[in-house]
XYZ file of C-alpha atoms in Angstrom:
324
model
C 1.549 -17.352 -27.593
C 3.562 -17.340 -25.160
C 4.892 -13.376 -25.584
C 1.019 -12.764 -24.877
C 1.004 -14.811 -21.910
C 4.008 -13.450 -20.825
C 2.629 -9.830 -21.576
C -0.700 -10.912 -20.195
C 1.109 -11.639 -17.067
C 3.362 -8.320 -17.088
C 0.455 -5.969 -17.287
C -0.720 -7.545 -13.750
C 2.193 -7.750 -12.442
C 1.876 -3.580 -13.139
C -1.921 -3.127 -12.140
C -0.735 -4.608 -8.592
C 2.196 -2.937 -7.868
C 0.476 0.082 -9.255
C -2.753 -0.196 -7.029
C -0.757 -1.101 -3.930
C 1.061 2.075 -4.028
C -1.823 3.880 -5.098
C -4.167 1.884 -1.790
C -1.142 2.547 0.551
C -2.842 5.875 2.123
C -5.240 3.608 3.849
C -2.435 1.829 5.431
C -1.019 4.658 6.770
C -3.606 6.066 9.727
C -3.421 2.819 10.943
C 0.344 3.085 12.766
C -1.412 6.091 14.696
C -0.039 6.603 16.916
C 4.045 5.704 15.466
C 4.713 9.359 14.254
C 6.398 10.299 10.882
C 9.653 8.964 11.584
C 8.852 6.129 13.502
C 7.575 4.585 11.136
C 9.988 5.660 8.514
C 11.941 3.736 10.556
C 10.567 0.554 11.250
C 9.984 0.911 7.558
C 13.876 0.668 6.678
C 14.593 -1.743 9.501
C 11.500 -4.680 8.518
C 12.404 -3.430 4.346
C 15.870 -5.019 5.178
C 14.242 -7.626 6.031
C 12.751 -8.418 3.523
C 14.708 -7.836 0.935
C 17.337 -10.380 3.564
C 14.855 -13.470 2.690
C 14.116 -12.902 -1.066
C 18.321 -12.847 -1.009
C 18.525 -15.411 1.202
C 15.988 -17.860 -0.831
C 17.686 -16.635 -4.738
C 20.862 -16.927 -2.967
C 22.048 -13.888 -4.443
C 25.320 -11.979 -3.106
C 27.818 -11.245 -5.701
C 27.097 -8.040 -5.972
C 27.376 -7.257 -3.217
C 31.336 -7.350 -3.118
C 31.642 -5.255 -6.664
C 29.406 -2.901 -4.953
C 31.780 -2.059 -1.724
C 35.323 -2.487 -3.827
C 33.190 0.531 -5.826
C 33.759 3.850 -3.446
C 31.875 5.914 -6.052
C 28.958 3.217 -6.777
C 28.852 3.041 -3.063
C 28.284 7.073 -2.554
C 25.976 7.039 -5.453
C 24.129 4.633 -3.532
C 23.984 6.498 0.140
C 23.131 10.024 -1.726
C 20.177 7.287 -3.287
C 18.512 6.344 0.344
C 19.580 9.816 2.023
C 17.019 11.115 -1.619
C 14.306 8.724 -1.202
C 14.346 8.472 3.050
C 13.029 11.901 2.526
C 10.370 11.152 -0.336
C 8.946 8.007 2.166
C 9.289 10.323 5.414
C 7.234 12.561 3.836
C 4.673 10.967 2.001
C 3.878 9.568 5.538
C 3.908 12.759 7.276
C 1.381 13.717 4.742
C -0.942 11.506 4.087
C -1.241 10.906 8.636
C -2.071 15.076 8.355
C -4.315 15.059 6.497
C -2.712 16.333 2.913
C -3.153 12.904 1.110
C -4.564 15.248 -1.670
C -0.833 17.487 -2.098
C 0.795 14.309 -1.817
C -0.821 12.820 -5.018
C -0.221 15.770 -7.292
C 3.505 15.056 -6.108
C 3.450 11.762 -8.064
C 1.774 13.569 -10.926
C 3.689 15.977 -11.844
C 6.906 14.033 -11.262
C 7.058 12.962 -15.114
C 7.089 17.130 -15.742
C 10.056 16.744 -12.612
C 11.809 14.166 -13.922
C 11.735 15.845 -18.015
C 13.241 19.697 -16.511
C 16.045 17.198 -14.967
C 16.692 15.707 -17.770
C 16.998 19.086 -19.613
C 19.145 20.918 -16.674
C 21.411 18.119 -15.527
C 21.757 15.666 -18.527
C 21.475 17.996 -21.105
C 19.259 16.573 -22.623
C 16.978 18.030 -25.859
C 12.578 18.381 -25.286
C 10.367 17.593 -27.974
C 7.741 20.467 -28.373
C 5.099 18.746 -26.537
C 6.707 18.441 -24.007
C 7.790 21.803 -23.802
C 4.408 22.984 -24.204
C 3.519 20.461 -21.293
C 6.245 21.847 -19.064
C 5.034 24.655 -19.266
C 1.861 23.903 -18.420
C 2.958 21.685 -16.013
C 4.491 25.531 -14.319
C 1.552 27.484 -14.844
C -0.231 24.431 -12.618
C 2.065 24.752 -9.349
C 1.224 29.036 -10.147
C -2.171 28.274 -9.489
C -2.015 25.927 -7.729
C 0.340 28.620 -4.978
C -2.397 30.865 -5.317
C -5.280 28.495 -3.858
C -3.004 27.313 -1.078
C -1.695 30.668 -0.979
C 2.059 29.055 -0.298
C 3.995 27.192 -2.934
C 2.799 23.684 -2.740
C 5.951 22.023 -0.949
C 4.354 18.895 -0.166
C 3.924 18.418 -3.963
C 7.333 19.836 -4.782
C 9.786 18.140 -2.755
C 7.839 14.707 -3.219
C 8.360 15.118 -6.789
C 11.421 17.192 -6.789
C 12.832 13.760 -4.585
C 11.868 10.629 -6.442
C 12.750 12.561 -9.738
C 16.311 12.802 -7.540
C 16.586 9.373 -6.676
C 15.223 8.132 -10.549
C 18.715 9.788 -12.225
C 20.804 8.365 -9.547
C 19.233 5.251 -9.967
C 19.866 5.665 -13.871
C 23.341 6.009 -12.649
C 23.966 3.424 -10.903
C 22.224 0.651 -13.073
C 21.260 -1.532 -10.523
C 18.250 -3.807 -10.243
C 15.581 -3.264 -8.244
C 16.403 -5.850 -5.186
C 19.882 -5.261 -5.063
C 19.644 -1.187 -4.816
C 16.660 -1.431 -1.977
C 18.717 -4.301 0.088
C 21.926 -2.217 -0.268
C 20.390 1.064 0.339
C 18.043 -0.203 3.277
C 20.999 -1.413 4.335
C 23.357 2.198 4.564
C 19.551 3.569 6.491
C 19.690 0.554 8.475
C 22.300 1.212 11.315
C 20.715 5.342 12.243
C 17.485 3.400 11.844
C 17.760 0.174 14.189
C 19.872 3.533 16.284
C 16.742 6.278 16.636
C 14.456 2.933 17.672
C 16.705 2.043 20.267
C 16.795 5.762 21.188
C 13.078 5.622 21.239
C 12.719 2.926 23.644
C 15.239 4.240 25.608
C 13.505 7.198 26.587
C 9.963 5.593 26.958
C 8.339 7.291 23.184
C 8.277 3.990 21.216
C 4.302 2.862 20.613
C 6.215 -1.231 19.143
C 5.845 -2.078 22.616
C 3.642 -0.219 24.732
C 0.428 -0.189 21.652
C -0.099 -3.694 21.076
C 0.954 -7.041 19.380
C -1.952 -5.768 16.305
C 0.445 -2.584 16.456
C 4.164 -4.483 16.426
C 2.797 -7.012 13.860
C 1.468 -3.926 11.654
C 5.152 -1.861 12.279
C 6.897 -4.829 11.045
C 4.076 -5.259 7.632
C 6.109 -2.033 6.564
C 8.873 -4.055 5.250
C 5.791 -5.899 3.196
C 4.485 -2.560 2.232
C 8.259 -1.469 0.800
C 8.790 -4.723 -0.494
C 6.267 -6.178 -2.500
C 4.985 -3.371 -4.596
C 8.590 -3.570 -5.672
C 9.050 -6.863 -6.729
C 5.630 -7.257 -8.902
C 7.100 -3.572 -10.651
C 10.335 -5.660 -11.259
C 8.364 -8.158 -12.464
C 6.082 -5.545 -14.748
C 9.299 -4.289 -16.186
C 10.228 -7.163 -17.637
C 7.513 -8.246 -19.071
C 5.918 -5.177 -20.863
C 7.163 -2.416 -22.838
C 8.028 0.877 -21.058
C 5.358 3.313 -22.652
C 3.204 0.885 -21.287
C 4.795 1.127 -17.750
C 4.902 4.398 -18.492
C 0.917 4.698 -18.566
C 0.134 2.453 -15.421
C 2.678 4.730 -13.466
C -0.766 7.445 -13.198
C -2.293 4.724 -11.423
C -0.936 4.998 -7.897
C -1.340 9.022 -8.116
C -5.346 8.484 -9.339
C -6.284 6.665 -6.663
C -4.144 8.407 -3.504
C -6.027 11.231 -5.556
C -9.684 9.411 -5.303
C -8.769 8.371 -2.094
C -8.080 12.240 -0.432
C -11.173 13.486 -1.641
C -14.179 11.031 -1.351
C -12.414 8.733 1.471
C -10.224 11.058 3.170
C -12.598 13.866 2.474
C -9.497 16.974 1.930
C -10.937 20.040 0.534
C -11.228 20.668 -3.130
C -12.367 24.170 -3.820
C -12.666 25.308 -7.222
C -8.629 26.975 -7.866
C -6.733 23.798 -6.909
C -9.491 21.549 -9.293
C -7.993 23.650 -11.834
C -4.713 23.562 -10.953
C -4.749 20.088 -10.933
C -6.880 20.355 -14.470
C -3.894 21.750 -15.924
C -1.522 19.052 -14.438
C -3.685 16.605 -15.794
C -3.848 18.327 -19.064
C 0.071 18.739 -19.580
C -0.124 14.446 -18.487
C -2.458 14.294 -21.197
C -0.165 15.623 -23.873
C 3.178 14.198 -22.582
C 1.206 10.730 -23.517
C -0.032 11.496 -26.544
C 3.791 12.762 -27.517
C 4.802 9.470 -25.920
C 2.520 7.534 -27.770
C 2.612 9.620 -30.715
C 7.215 8.791 -30.638
C 6.674 5.290 -29.532
C 4.756 4.836 -33.236
C 6.907 7.056 -35.142
C 10.104 4.970 -34.464
C 8.447 1.450 -34.842
C 6.892 2.682 -38.332
C 10.989 3.185 -38.690
C 12.469 0.120 -37.452
C 9.674 -1.822 -39.734
C 10.732 0.349 -42.637
C 14.143 -0.099 -42.296
C 13.837 -4.373 -41.744
C 11.831 -3.666 -44.887
C 14.298 -1.819 -46.837
C 17.274 -3.596 -45.699
C 17.029 -7.106 -48.075
C 16.698 -4.875 -51.129
C 20.249 -3.475 -50.985
C 22.436 -6.176 -52.574
C 25.239 -5.149 -50.374
C 23.501 -5.688 -47.455
C 24.798 -8.397 -45.146
C 21.683 -10.161 -43.624
C 21.655 -9.391 -39.689
C 20.067 -11.102 -36.814
C 16.786 -9.688 -35.232
C 16.954 -6.678 -32.312
C 14.672 -5.954 -30.038
C 14.058 -2.577 -28.815
C 13.106 -0.779 -25.600
C 9.689 1.691 -26.654
C 10.440 5.099 -24.920
C 8.752 5.957 -22.167
């Protein structure tokens, strides 16, 4: 019963995290007339304030000394911070410049790009269905490039930057709160310096557009940190395969907002390209669920057969994480 309640709580946290990420296109336009880089700088500065308060409440500081004494890990953290700043900045710019649909495509194709990076960088082997899905995704990009009259560079940059960020995070192996704190701490000096430079030039909007605008800019810290906290709470309570399905909520919401709320154009060739992407994702999801079921079946069979062997020593039950 307790396990069921934990999983139900985890699902609620997961819906909350991906729901907030999906609805965030409604927030960035509220920050106009601030430009994308100014918004990004405020996001970095105020995110550090939010996570700093969280660390004070949890009294969780010991990991910082360990990180500082590991130059390679610190360098990877700096690289992760640089990559995610590109992702954040481009996404804000895309939403505030009427490119919500193309931005949502970036997060739709992100799983396909992640798989491709796994093959090219980590030497991972793909199952047949994964190869087919990647091929369909490549075809979708070609169709969309023809439809747009150019490569969908916003989508590709968002997808590759986020997939690269995920690869670096995998090597870092830090918790969500720790990594966000370290990354925002490294980004804080240049972000604050940029904001001070804007103010000195008389181009800052923080103190010139009213108290409400200042409050919204400060709220970028909460907009960044709260979904990550929810995601962390979900990740420890539900299987990774479930999180893998929930991740599609965000781009679905973003796509829906782009078409229905922002009324962005969707000509037939764009629908064709998106349909190919969705077909590839459906294939990936089916393959992941099938592989997960087979893994559980093998584990169950191994557990059933083990006691039948007279020489087998009794072992304690182990828990396994389902493949994403």
